[in-house]
Short mmCIF file of C-alpha atoms in Angstrom, two decimals:
data_model
loop_
_atom_site.label_atom_id
_atom_site.label_comp_id
_atom_site.label_asym_id
_atom_site.label_seq_id
_atom_site.Cartn_x
_atom_site.Cartn_y
_atom_site.Cartn_z
CA MET A 1 -27.59 -18.48 -18.01
CA ASN A 2 -25.87 -16.08 -15.73
CA ALA A 3 -22.23 -17.32 -14.31
CA LEU A 4 -21.57 -18.81 -11.15
CA LYS A 5 -19.24 -16.89 -9.44
CA THR A 6 -17.81 -18.07 -5.08
CA LEU A 7 -16.21 -15.38 -2.71
CA ARG A 8 -14.71 -16.60 -0.79
CA ILE A 9 -14.47 -14.22 2.15
CA ARG A 10 -12.33 -13.88 5.08
CA ARG A 11 -14.78 -13.28 7.61
CA TYR A 12 -13.80 -12.95 11.82
CA GLU A 13 -15.66 -10.53 14.19
CA PRO A 14 -12.57 -10.53 17.26
CA ALA A 15 -15.82 -10.80 19.99
CA LYS A 16 -16.59 -14.33 19.20
CA ASP A 17 -14.29 -15.58 17.06
CA SER A 18 -10.83 -16.65 18.01
CA HIS A 19 -9.71 -16.34 14.31
CA PRO A 20 -10.59 -15.35 11.29
CA TYR A 21 -11.42 -18.03 8.63
CA TRP A 22 -12.72 -18.80 5.64
CA ALA A 23 -15.62 -18.55 3.91
CA SER A 24 -17.24 -19.12 0.67
CA TYR A 25 -20.74 -18.17 -1.21
CA THR A 26 -22.09 -19.32 -4.47
CA ILE A 27 -24.25 -16.71 -6.24
CA GLU A 28 -24.98 -16.12 -9.52
CA ALA A 29 -23.50 -13.21 -11.31
CA LYS A 30 -25.27 -11.56 -13.20
CA PRO A 31 -23.46 -9.59 -16.52
CA LYS A 32 -22.16 -6.14 -14.89
CA LEU A 33 -22.60 -7.53 -11.32
CA SER A 34 -19.96 -5.79 -8.89
CA VAL A 35 -18.53 -7.37 -5.61
CA LEU A 36 -21.05 -5.06 -3.90
CA ASP A 37 -23.47 -6.41 -5.36
CA GLY A 38 -21.71 -10.05 -5.31
CA LEU A 39 -21.30 -9.22 -1.38
CA PHE A 40 -25.61 -7.98 -0.80
CA ALA A 41 -26.22 -10.91 -2.37
CA VAL A 42 -24.72 -13.02 -0.22
CA LEU A 43 -25.31 -10.94 2.70
CA GLU A 44 -29.79 -11.03 1.66
CA GLN A 45 -29.64 -14.91 0.62
CA GLN A 46 -27.44 -15.90 2.14
CA ASP A 47 -25.62 -15.20 5.35
CA GLY A 48 -27.44 -12.18 7.33
CA THR A 49 -24.36 -12.18 9.66
CA LEU A 50 -21.71 -10.50 7.12
CA GLY A 51 -20.39 -7.50 7.25
CA PHE A 52 -19.11 -5.34 4.93
CA ARG A 53 -19.59 -0.54 4.90
CA TYR A 54 -20.89 1.12 1.31
CA SER A 55 -22.56 4.19 0.70
CA CYS A 56 -22.90 5.71 -2.74
CA ARG A 57 -21.88 2.27 -4.63
CA ALA A 58 -20.61 4.76 -7.58
CA GLY A 59 -16.72 4.54 -6.56
CA MET A 60 -16.47 8.52 -4.55
CA CYS A 61 -16.84 7.73 -1.50
CA GLY A 62 -14.65 5.34 -0.48
CA SER A 63 -16.37 4.04 2.75
CA CYS A 64 -15.94 -0.13 -0.09
CA ALA A 65 -12.79 -0.25 0.54
CA MET A 66 -11.61 -3.64 0.79
CA ARG A 67 -9.19 -6.36 -0.95
CA ILE A 68 -10.38 -8.78 -3.93
CA ASP A 69 -7.89 -10.96 -4.93
CA GLY A 70 -5.14 -9.80 -2.65
CA ARG A 71 -5.51 -6.90 -4.66
CA GLU A 72 -7.35 -3.11 -2.45
CA ALA A 73 -10.31 -1.96 -4.57
CA LEU A 74 -13.47 -0.49 -4.05
CA ALA A 75 -16.05 -3.49 -3.99
CA CYS A 76 -18.30 -1.05 -6.04
CA ARG A 77 -16.08 -0.68 -9.11
CA MET A 78 -14.82 -4.21 -8.93
CA ARG A 79 -16.90 -6.36 -12.09
CA LEU A 80 -17.26 -9.99 -11.42
CA GLU A 81 -17.10 -10.54 -14.68
CA ASN A 82 -13.54 -9.00 -14.93
CA LEU A 83 -12.35 -11.88 -11.64
CA GLY A 84 -12.14 -15.38 -11.96
CA SER A 85 -15.15 -18.53 -10.99
CA THR A 86 -14.00 -17.85 -6.90
CA VAL A 87 -13.67 -14.40 -6.23
CA THR A 88 -11.20 -13.59 -2.43
CA VAL A 89 -12.15 -10.93 -0.42
CA GLU A 90 -10.64 -10.45 2.49
CA PRO A 91 -10.61 -6.25 4.51
CA LEU A 92 -7.77 -4.06 4.40
CA ARG A 93 -4.87 -4.33 6.09
CA SER A 94 -3.10 -2.78 8.80
CA LEU A 95 -6.54 -1.86 10.92
CA PRO A 96 -8.15 -3.56 12.90
CA VAL A 97 -10.86 -5.47 11.80
CA ILE A 98 -14.53 -4.49 13.11
CA LYS A 99 -16.44 -7.33 11.51
CA ASP A 100 -15.28 -9.57 8.78
CA LEU A 101 -14.96 -6.71 6.13
CA LEU A 102 -15.39 -4.21 7.63
CA THR A 103 -12.63 -2.57 9.37
CA ASP A 104 -12.02 0.42 12.32
CA MET A 105 -10.52 3.75 10.46
CA THR A 106 -9.66 5.08 13.08
CA PRO A 107 -5.37 4.66 12.94
CA PHE A 108 -5.96 5.97 8.90
CA PHE A 109 -8.05 9.01 9.79
CA GLU A 110 -5.71 10.17 13.40
CA LYS A 111 -2.44 10.22 11.38
CA TYR A 112 -4.83 12.32 8.60
CA ARG A 113 -5.53 14.71 11.13
CA ARG A 114 -2.19 15.05 12.31
CA ILE A 115 -0.31 17.03 8.98
CA GLU A 116 -3.40 19.71 9.99
CA PRO A 117 -5.43 18.91 7.03
CA PHE A 118 -6.97 21.60 6.26
CA PHE A 119 -6.73 24.65 4.58
CA VAL A 120 -5.70 27.55 6.15
CA GLY A 121 -6.36 31.11 4.81
CA SER A 122 -4.75 34.34 4.92
CA ARG A 123 -7.65 35.95 6.33
CA PRO A 124 -7.34 36.00 10.17
CA SER A 125 -11.17 36.65 10.32
CA PHE A 126 -14.27 37.63 8.39
CA ALA A 127 -14.68 41.00 9.01
CA GLN A 128 -10.72 41.78 7.33
CA ALA A 129 -11.64 42.99 3.72
CA VAL A 130 -9.99 41.67 1.19
CA PRO A 131 -8.94 44.23 -2.00
CA GLU A 132 -8.16 41.14 -4.47
CA PRO A 133 -9.53 37.58 -4.30
CA GLU A 134 -6.26 35.81 -4.55
CA ARG A 135 -5.46 33.47 -7.37
CA VAL A 136 -3.10 30.31 -8.60
CA ASP A 137 -1.90 29.81 -12.05
CA PRO A 138 -3.71 27.17 -13.65
CA SER A 139 -0.22 26.75 -15.22
CA GLN A 140 2.41 26.65 -12.83
CA PRO A 141 3.59 23.59 -12.47
CA LEU A 142 3.00 22.71 -8.66
CA ARG A 143 -0.28 23.25 -9.17
CA LYS A 144 -0.62 21.04 -12.06
CA SER A 145 0.76 18.31 -9.55
CA ALA A 146 -1.51 18.89 -7.00
CA ASP A 147 -4.52 18.26 -9.70
CA ARG A 148 -4.21 14.64 -8.84
CA ALA A 149 -3.53 14.09 -5.41
CA ILE A 150 -6.53 16.45 -4.89
CA ASP A 151 -8.76 13.86 -6.17
CA CYS A 152 -8.25 11.31 -3.39
CA ILE A 153 -11.45 9.46 -1.50
CA SER A 154 -9.23 9.11 1.42
CA CYS A 155 -10.66 5.22 1.28
CA GLY A 156 -7.84 3.95 2.88
CA ALA A 157 -6.93 1.06 -0.40
CA CYS A 158 -3.50 2.95 -0.50
CA TYR A 159 -2.87 3.29 3.81
CA SER A 160 -3.84 -0.67 3.40
CA ALA A 161 -0.99 -2.01 0.25
CA CYS A 162 1.30 -0.07 1.94
CA PRO A 163 4.34 -2.22 3.50
CA THR A 164 5.82 0.61 5.65
CA VAL A 165 2.40 1.37 7.38
CA ALA A 166 2.68 -2.31 8.66
CA THR A 167 5.80 -2.30 10.01
CA ASN A 168 6.42 1.30 11.42
CA PRO A 169 3.25 2.07 13.23
CA ALA A 170 4.05 4.98 13.27
CA TYR A 171 4.39 5.87 9.76
CA LEU A 172 2.10 8.50 7.83
CA GLY A 173 1.43 6.66 5.79
CA PRO A 174 0.74 7.55 1.64
CA ALA A 175 -2.84 8.83 2.66
CA ALA A 176 -2.22 12.55 4.82
CA LEU A 177 0.64 12.88 2.82
CA ASN A 178 -0.48 13.06 -0.65
CA ARG A 179 -3.17 15.46 1.66
CA ALA A 180 -0.09 17.19 3.78
CA PHE A 181 1.25 17.59 -0.45
CA ALA A 182 -1.95 19.04 -2.05
CA LEU A 183 -1.82 21.69 1.21
CA ALA A 184 1.56 22.75 0.92
CA ALA A 185 1.44 22.58 -2.50
CA ASP A 186 -1.44 25.17 -2.55
CA GLU A 187 0.42 28.82 -2.54
CA ARG A 188 -2.26 30.72 -0.63
CA ASP A 189 -2.80 28.61 2.36
CA ARG A 190 -1.04 30.09 5.44
CA ASP A 191 -0.39 26.48 7.24
CA GLY A 192 3.43 27.03 8.72
CA LYS A 193 3.23 23.66 10.79
CA ARG A 194 2.42 21.07 8.24
CA LEU A 195 5.60 20.79 6.13
CA SER A 196 7.41 20.35 9.56
CA LEU A 197 5.75 17.53 10.88
CA VAL A 198 5.59 15.59 7.18
CA LEU A 199 9.86 16.20 6.61
CA GLY A 200 10.72 12.68 8.50
CA ALA A 201 11.21 9.61 9.70
CA GLU A 202 7.38 9.50 10.64
CA GLY A 203 6.70 11.71 7.43
CA VAL A 204 8.45 11.65 4.19
CA TYR A 205 11.40 10.34 4.53
CA GLY A 206 10.21 7.08 5.80
CA CYS A 207 8.44 5.85 2.46
CA ARG A 208 10.34 3.49 0.67
CA SER A 209 9.42 4.10 -2.80
CA ILE A 210 7.49 1.03 -3.63
CA GLY A 211 5.08 2.68 -5.73
CA ASN A 212 2.00 -0.27 -3.80
CA CYS A 213 0.09 3.14 -3.31
CA VAL A 214 0.23 3.83 -6.89
CA SER A 215 -0.52 1.08 -8.27
CA VAL A 216 -3.83 0.75 -5.87
CA CYS A 217 -5.42 3.66 -5.85
CA PRO A 218 -9.02 3.44 -7.45
CA ALA A 219 -8.99 7.46 -8.13
CA GLY A 220 -6.04 7.82 -9.62
CA VAL A 221 -3.62 9.70 -7.04
CA ALA A 222 -0.21 9.33 -7.97
CA PRO A 223 1.03 9.80 -3.09
CA LEU A 224 4.02 7.91 -3.85
CA ALA A 225 5.28 11.46 -6.68
CA ALA A 226 3.45 13.33 -3.92
CA ILE A 227 5.66 12.13 -1.50
CA SER A 228 8.98 12.58 -3.72
CA LEU A 229 8.10 16.68 -4.66
CA LEU A 230 7.82 17.46 -0.56
CA ARG A 231 11.00 15.05 -0.14
CA ARG A 232 12.94 17.30 -3.18
CA GLY A 233 11.63 19.79 -1.65
CA LYS A 234 10.23 21.12 -4.67
CA VAL A 235 7.55 22.27 -1.55
CA LYS A 236 8.76 25.42 0.19
CA LYS A 237 6.71 27.69 2.79
CA ASP A 238 8.03 30.99 3.93
CA MET B 1 9.22 15.52 16.06
CA PRO B 2 12.51 17.25 17.06
CA LEU B 3 14.49 19.50 13.99
CA GLY B 4 17.14 17.03 14.45
CA ALA B 5 16.38 14.31 12.91
CA THR B 6 13.48 15.78 10.61
CA LYS B 7 17.48 16.81 9.36
CA SER B 8 19.50 13.82 9.55
CA THR B 9 16.73 11.73 8.19
CA GLY B 10 16.49 14.08 5.18
CA ILE B 11 20.08 14.27 4.41
CA ALA B 12 20.03 10.40 4.75
CA TRP B 13 17.47 9.95 1.61
CA TRP B 14 19.69 12.61 -0.34
CA TYR B 15 23.16 11.16 0.28
CA LEU B 16 21.46 7.55 -0.38
CA ARG B 17 20.36 9.34 -3.78
CA ILE B 18 23.48 11.19 -4.77
CA SER B 19 26.34 8.09 -3.41
CA GLY B 20 24.40 5.50 -4.92
CA LEU B 21 24.04 7.59 -9.07
CA LEU B 22 27.87 8.42 -7.98
CA ALA B 23 28.73 4.66 -7.09
CA ILE B 24 26.97 3.41 -10.24
CA THR B 25 29.61 4.26 -12.94
CA LEU B 26 32.52 3.45 -10.05
CA VAL B 27 30.73 -0.13 -9.71
CA LEU B 28 29.88 -0.57 -13.39
CA TRP B 29 33.04 -0.13 -14.64
CA HIS B 30 34.91 -2.05 -12.17
CA LEU B 31 32.25 -4.73 -12.45
CA PHE B 32 33.62 -4.61 -16.59
CA VAL B 33 37.15 -5.49 -15.48
CA MET B 34 37.36 -8.26 -12.68
CA HIS B 35 33.88 -10.00 -14.27
CA TYR B 36 33.99 -9.90 -17.78
CA ALA B 37 37.55 -8.61 -19.39
CA ASN B 38 38.66 -10.76 -16.89
CA ALA B 39 37.68 -13.88 -15.13
CA PRO B 40 37.55 -13.48 -11.25
CA SER B 41 39.84 -15.86 -10.71
CA GLN B 42 42.57 -13.93 -12.32
CA THR B 43 42.53 -11.15 -10.69
CA THR B 44 45.71 -12.70 -8.86
CA THR B 45 48.04 -10.26 -6.24
CA ALA B 46 50.30 -9.60 -9.58
CA PHE B 47 47.37 -8.45 -11.15
CA VAL B 48 46.13 -6.17 -8.42
CA SER B 49 49.11 -4.76 -7.28
CA ALA B 50 49.87 -4.10 -10.74
CA ARG B 51 46.81 -2.44 -10.85
CA TRP B 52 47.40 -0.29 -7.52
CA LEU B 53 51.18 1.60 -8.69
CA ALA B 54 49.22 3.50 -10.99
CA ALA B 55 47.71 6.57 -8.69
CA PHE B 56 44.16 6.37 -11.40
CA TRP B 57 43.16 3.27 -10.31
CA ARG B 58 44.66 3.23 -6.60
CA GLY B 59 41.66 7.04 -6.47
CA PHE B 60 39.34 5.14 -8.54
CA ASP B 61 39.04 1.97 -5.73
CA TRP B 62 39.28 4.64 -3.38
CA ALA B 63 36.61 6.48 -4.67
CA LEU B 64 34.38 3.44 -5.23
CA LEU B 65 34.63 1.89 -1.19
CA PHE B 66 34.25 5.03 -0.45
CA LEU B 67 30.85 5.45 -1.82
CA ALA B 68 29.69 2.01 -1.20
CA LEU B 69 30.63 1.30 2.14
CA THR B 70 28.97 4.67 3.02
CA HIS B 71 25.77 3.62 0.57
CA GLY B 72 25.63 0.26 2.66
CA LEU B 73 25.74 1.89 5.63
CA VAL B 74 22.73 4.00 5.06
CA GLY B 75 20.71 1.56 3.37
CA MET B 76 21.27 -0.59 6.18
CA ARG B 77 20.12 2.16 8.53
CA ASN B 78 16.44 2.01 6.65
CA VAL B 79 16.31 -1.90 6.92
CA ILE B 80 17.04 -1.60 10.25
CA ALA B 81 15.07 1.19 11.50
CA ASP B 82 11.88 -1.24 9.37
CA VAL B 83 12.42 -4.87 10.83
CA VAL B 84 13.87 -3.57 14.58
CA PRO B 85 11.28 -1.10 16.20
CA ASN B 86 12.99 -1.28 20.06
CA VAL B 87 14.54 2.01 20.23
CA ALA B 88 17.25 0.47 21.69
CA ALA B 89 17.96 -2.13 20.11
CA ARG B 90 18.22 0.01 16.83
CA ARG B 91 19.92 2.35 18.10
CA ALA B 92 22.37 -0.24 19.64
CA SER B 93 22.76 -2.26 15.84
CA GLU B 94 23.02 1.24 14.33
CA GLY B 95 26.53 2.10 16.56
CA ILE B 96 28.00 -1.39 15.97
CA LEU B 97 26.85 -1.27 12.14
CA GLY B 98 28.03 2.35 12.15
CA LEU B 99 31.58 1.21 14.19
CA CYS B 100 32.31 -1.41 11.72
CA ALA B 101 32.08 -0.12 8.66
CA ALA B 102 34.92 2.87 9.98
CA VAL B 103 37.37 0.18 10.52
CA PHE B 104 36.52 -1.89 7.37
CA LEU B 105 36.77 2.39 5.18
CA VAL B 106 40.31 2.13 7.63
CA VAL B 107 41.57 -1.28 6.55
CA GLY B 108 40.74 -0.98 2.64
CA THR B 109 41.49 2.32 2.56
CA SER B 110 45.64 0.81 4.50
CA SER B 111 45.71 -2.15 2.34
CA ILE B 112 45.13 0.69 -0.76
CA VAL B 113 48.16 2.88 0.88
CA ARG B 114 50.00 0.39 1.06
CA ALA B 115 50.14 -1.52 -2.21
CA ALA B 116 51.00 1.99 -3.26
CA SER B 117 54.86 1.04 -3.03
CA GLY B 118 54.60 -1.78 -4.87
CA ILE B 119 53.35 -5.32 -3.04
CA GLY B 120 56.45 -7.57 -2.08
CA ALA B 121 56.20 -11.91 -2.18
CA ARG B 122 56.08 -12.17 1.53
CA GLY B 123 54.02 -10.08 4.41
CA PRO B 124 53.32 -10.20 7.69
CA LEU B 125 51.00 -12.70 8.40
CA SER B 126 52.35 -14.73 5.02
CA GLY B 127 52.27 -17.62 8.11
CA ALA B 128 49.26 -17.89 8.47
CA THR B 129 47.72 -20.07 6.78
CA TRP B 130 44.49 -20.17 9.00
CA LEU B 131 42.80 -16.84 7.40
CA VAL B 132 42.79 -18.24 3.65
CA GLY B 133 39.90 -20.84 5.23
CA ALA B 134 38.20 -18.57 7.36
CA LEU B 135 37.68 -16.12 4.63
CA ASP B 136 36.77 -18.96 2.43
CA ALA B 137 33.87 -20.43 5.44
CA LEU B 138 32.74 -16.83 5.47
CA LEU B 139 31.83 -17.01 1.24
CA ALA B 140 30.54 -20.05 1.94
CA ALA B 141 28.16 -18.70 5.53
CA ILE B 142 26.85 -15.60 2.84
CA ALA B 143 26.14 -18.18 -0.37
CA MET B 144 25.01 -20.58 2.59
CA ILE B 145 22.71 -17.59 3.67
CA ALA B 146 21.44 -16.28 0.16
CA TYR B 147 20.84 -20.20 -0.72
CA LEU B 148 18.88 -20.92 1.95
CA THR B 149 16.53 -17.17 1.53
CA ILE B 150 16.09 -17.87 -2.46
CA LEU B 151 15.21 -21.30 -1.05
CA ALA B 152 12.52 -20.21 1.34
CA ILE B 153 11.29 -17.36 -0.45
CA ALA B 154 10.55 -19.77 -3.38
CA LEU B 155 8.72 -22.17 -1.10
CA ALA B 156 6.17 -19.47 -0.08
CA ILE B 157 5.47 -18.90 -3.32
CA VAL B 158 4.42 -22.34 -3.99
CA LEU B 159 2.80 -22.95 -0.80
CA ARG B 160 1.34 -19.86 -1.49
CA LEU B 161 -0.42 -20.62 -4.77
CA ALA B 162 -1.29 -24.40 -3.73
CA TYR B 163 -3.65 -23.13 -0.68
CA LYS B 164 -5.03 -20.83 -3.68
CA LEU B 165 -4.01 -17.51 -1.75
CA PRO B 166 -3.84 -14.55 -2.55
CA LEU B 167 0.06 -12.73 -3.30
CA GLY B 168 -0.61 -9.88 -1.52
CA TRP B 169 1.63 -7.47 -1.45
CA TRP B 170 3.38 -9.18 -4.02
CA GLN B 171 1.13 -9.57 -6.79
CA PHE B 172 2.55 -5.24 -7.01
CA HIS B 173 5.87 -4.98 -9.62
CA GLY B 174 6.61 -2.16 -6.28
CA GLN B 175 7.70 -4.58 -3.65
CA TRP B 176 9.38 -6.61 -5.22
CA ALA B 177 11.40 -4.47 -7.08
CA TRP B 178 12.46 -2.84 -3.31
CA ALA B 179 12.63 -6.35 -2.26
CA LEU B 180 15.19 -7.18 -4.68
CA HIS B 181 17.10 -3.89 -4.38
CA ARG B 182 16.73 -4.40 -0.24
CA ALA B 183 18.15 -7.98 -0.62
CA THR B 184 20.70 -7.33 -3.93
CA GLY B 185 22.23 -4.12 -1.15
CA VAL B 186 21.89 -6.81 1.85
CA GLY B 187 24.14 -8.66 -0.31
CA ILE B 188 26.12 -6.84 -2.10
CA PHE B 189 27.59 -4.58 1.69
CA LEU B 190 28.27 -8.29 2.95
CA PHE B 191 30.20 -9.31 0.14
CA LEU B 192 31.96 -6.16 0.37
CA LEU B 193 32.65 -6.40 3.86
CA VAL B 194 33.98 -10.04 3.43
CA HIS B 195 35.89 -8.56 0.20
CA VAL B 196 37.78 -6.01 2.06
CA LEU B 197 39.18 -8.37 4.37
CA ASP B 198 40.92 -10.46 1.22
CA LEU B 199 42.14 -7.46 -0.17
CA ALA B 200 43.99 -6.48 2.88
CA LEU B 201 45.76 -10.34 2.65
CA LEU B 202 46.88 -8.73 -0.34
CA PRO B 203 49.37 -6.43 1.81
CA LEU B 204 49.53 -8.53 4.73
CA ALA B 205 50.32 -11.92 2.87
CA PRO B 206 50.29 -11.75 -1.00
CA ASN B 207 51.13 -15.73 -1.11
CA LEU B 208 47.87 -16.15 0.86
CA TYR B 209 45.14 -13.08 -1.83
CA ASP B 210 46.51 -16.42 -4.60
CA ALA B 211 44.53 -18.96 -2.92
CA THR B 212 41.89 -16.87 -1.74
CA VAL B 213 41.39 -15.98 -5.33
CA ALA B 214 41.92 -19.49 -6.34
CA SER B 215 39.20 -20.63 -4.48
CA TYR B 216 36.37 -18.18 -6.14
CA ALA B 217 36.71 -20.95 -8.80
CA ASN B 218 35.36 -23.69 -6.34
CA PRO B 219 32.18 -25.10 -7.53
CA PHE B 220 30.07 -24.16 -4.07
CA LEU B 221 31.17 -20.13 -4.44
CA MET B 222 30.63 -19.63 -7.66
CA PRO B 223 26.89 -19.36 -8.30
CA MET B 224 27.29 -16.85 -6.35
CA GLU B 225 29.28 -14.58 -8.02
CA ILE B 226 27.28 -14.68 -11.21
CA ALA B 227 24.33 -14.03 -8.16
CA LEU B 228 26.93 -10.98 -7.32
CA VAL B 229 27.25 -10.18 -11.14
CA CYS B 230 23.59 -10.38 -11.15
CA ALA B 231 22.82 -8.55 -7.73
CA VAL B 232 24.55 -5.24 -8.59
CA ILE B 233 23.90 -4.91 -11.87
CA TYR B 234 20.20 -5.14 -10.46
CA HIS B 235 20.73 -2.61 -8.35
CA ALA B 236 21.99 -0.62 -10.09
CA LEU B 237 19.57 -0.03 -13.03
CA ASN B 238 16.38 -0.27 -10.36
CA GLY B 239 18.68 2.71 -8.77
CA THR B 240 18.63 4.51 -12.22
CA ARG B 241 15.07 3.79 -11.93
CA LEU B 242 13.90 5.24 -8.18
CA TRP B 243 15.60 8.41 -9.90
CA ILE B 244 13.79 8.40 -12.74
CA LEU B 245 10.76 7.71 -10.92
CA GLU B 246 11.60 10.55 -8.14
CA PHE B 247 13.10 12.74 -9.95
CA PHE B 248 11.47 13.57 -13.48
CA ASP B 249 8.65 11.19 -13.85
CA GLU B 250 5.70 12.86 -11.81
CA ARG B 251 3.29 11.20 -13.37
CA THR B 252 4.85 7.59 -11.36
CA THR B 253 2.20 5.43 -12.69
CA THR B 254 2.36 4.69 -16.25
CA ALA B 255 6.24 4.50 -15.63
CA ALA B 256 6.65 2.42 -12.20
CA VAL B 257 6.50 -0.73 -14.99
CA ALA B 258 7.31 -0.69 -17.81
CA THR B 259 10.82 0.27 -15.81
CA PHE B 260 10.51 -2.33 -13.85
CA ALA B 261 9.93 -4.96 -16.44
CA GLY B 262 13.16 -3.39 -18.30
CA VAL B 263 15.56 -3.82 -15.27
CA LEU B 264 15.10 -7.42 -15.43
CA VAL B 265 15.24 -7.89 -19.53
CA VAL B 266 18.77 -5.62 -19.41
CA THR B 267 20.25 -7.45 -15.86
CA VAL B 268 19.81 -10.34 -17.49
CA ALA B 269 20.65 -9.67 -20.77
CA LEU B 270 23.67 -7.61 -19.30
CA VAL B 271 24.65 -11.01 -16.70
CA VAL B 272 24.90 -13.08 -19.82
CA PRO B 273 28.03 -12.41 -21.05
CA SER B 274 30.20 -12.56 -17.43
CA ILE B 275 28.89 -16.58 -17.01
CA ILE B 276 30.63 -17.00 -20.10
CA VAL B 277 33.38 -15.62 -19.22
CA LEU B 278 33.11 -17.28 -15.97
CA VAL B 279 32.89 -20.79 -17.41
CA HIS B 280 35.23 -19.89 -19.64
CA HIS B 281 38.12 -19.56 -16.80
CA GLY B 282 36.77 -21.40 -14.91
#
């Protein structure tokens, strides 16, 4: 017999509801069922108005990040059998709710965009001939530190878990700063502005070294480590 | 972002780390002398004036005063940045805080300098007995704030558990480590200000100084003394932990939980002997 699980979901539709409220749904949890599967069971069998976001269902896209029992996680990677009989599901923090578990990621990506999150190469144009491809020594310490930083899937879990993001709306947040580190640590990158954008009170010095970002990251990234390396001046650009 | 702002926040961050590291040895030594080798109520005028006749202890105490005040000042600036969103109000609070720290540095320095030539039996303020009451009231106020805060936090946790609300951030060890670091930091800073004031009595009114020291044995304040020892040890150990996480271990994930548990265990283990000393002499 399959176990019965109660999903206690924080529901809110700003256009309709005056304030958020809790709604509970009891579902049959087959072995290996994920929280995301549980949400689908609710959507298909009990309440077709439930709002949530998902895409790959395999922990790679980062779309289904939400708070499960108060802790930021990917709904598709959390198995109901490993959780209690009542599972609390809430949307990410510090982001406006569009509907129920669906948050508007705009503030997150606006900050992400501010740090110039793209690689800037040395070639002014494709027409210019490059005699030799640029190489990065894989054993170089900075390259090794960047290894984990590049695994970020931009799900927003760290952004939600960070109390500094909640108290300081200007703070860029762990994901954007981690991305800034990953790019700055790449010696081929020629962006001259990025470091000056992140080395301030709204950037790495706004971080209070709490480390919730490291505790929740579903991709095993340690944004705090990236921020510490930036603060310590381990990354320098000419 | 203007470059000036960038530079000053960077310098503040480095200063907090370096001053903290320098202060750790001094503060633990100070704590050992005042709370382990002696009970606080034994640190009378005779005790302190004899100590301050030695240039080493004057230099030691001044260095500790300077490091603790400036470290506290920069730390409080972070607290203000986090809790005061309004820019004008933030600048005003920072100004008041800076002025306050400067005044206390001057008061503390002058107490140490005056003590160099020895402390007499009476000073210019020896007749102002109300000072003892005022200092006791300040300490009692800080104690009251601390007790009420602890009570409010305990109540909030109980209510959350009773209503089965998720603990949110409070389920992360880092959140507790940070909140305790903040709370102990603010508490130590407030105590430091009162401590500078009571030591100012030493050259100005030595007879009254003994009365303030005696009030440390007051049952309402005694838990605060234990809390103070706890706070200093925790703040020092957790500061060391932050150094390890930020400077040595780039694999922050693996070290964070274990080191926090270690900090809590060592704090409790180190506080116990000071409680024995306190109760024994109380």
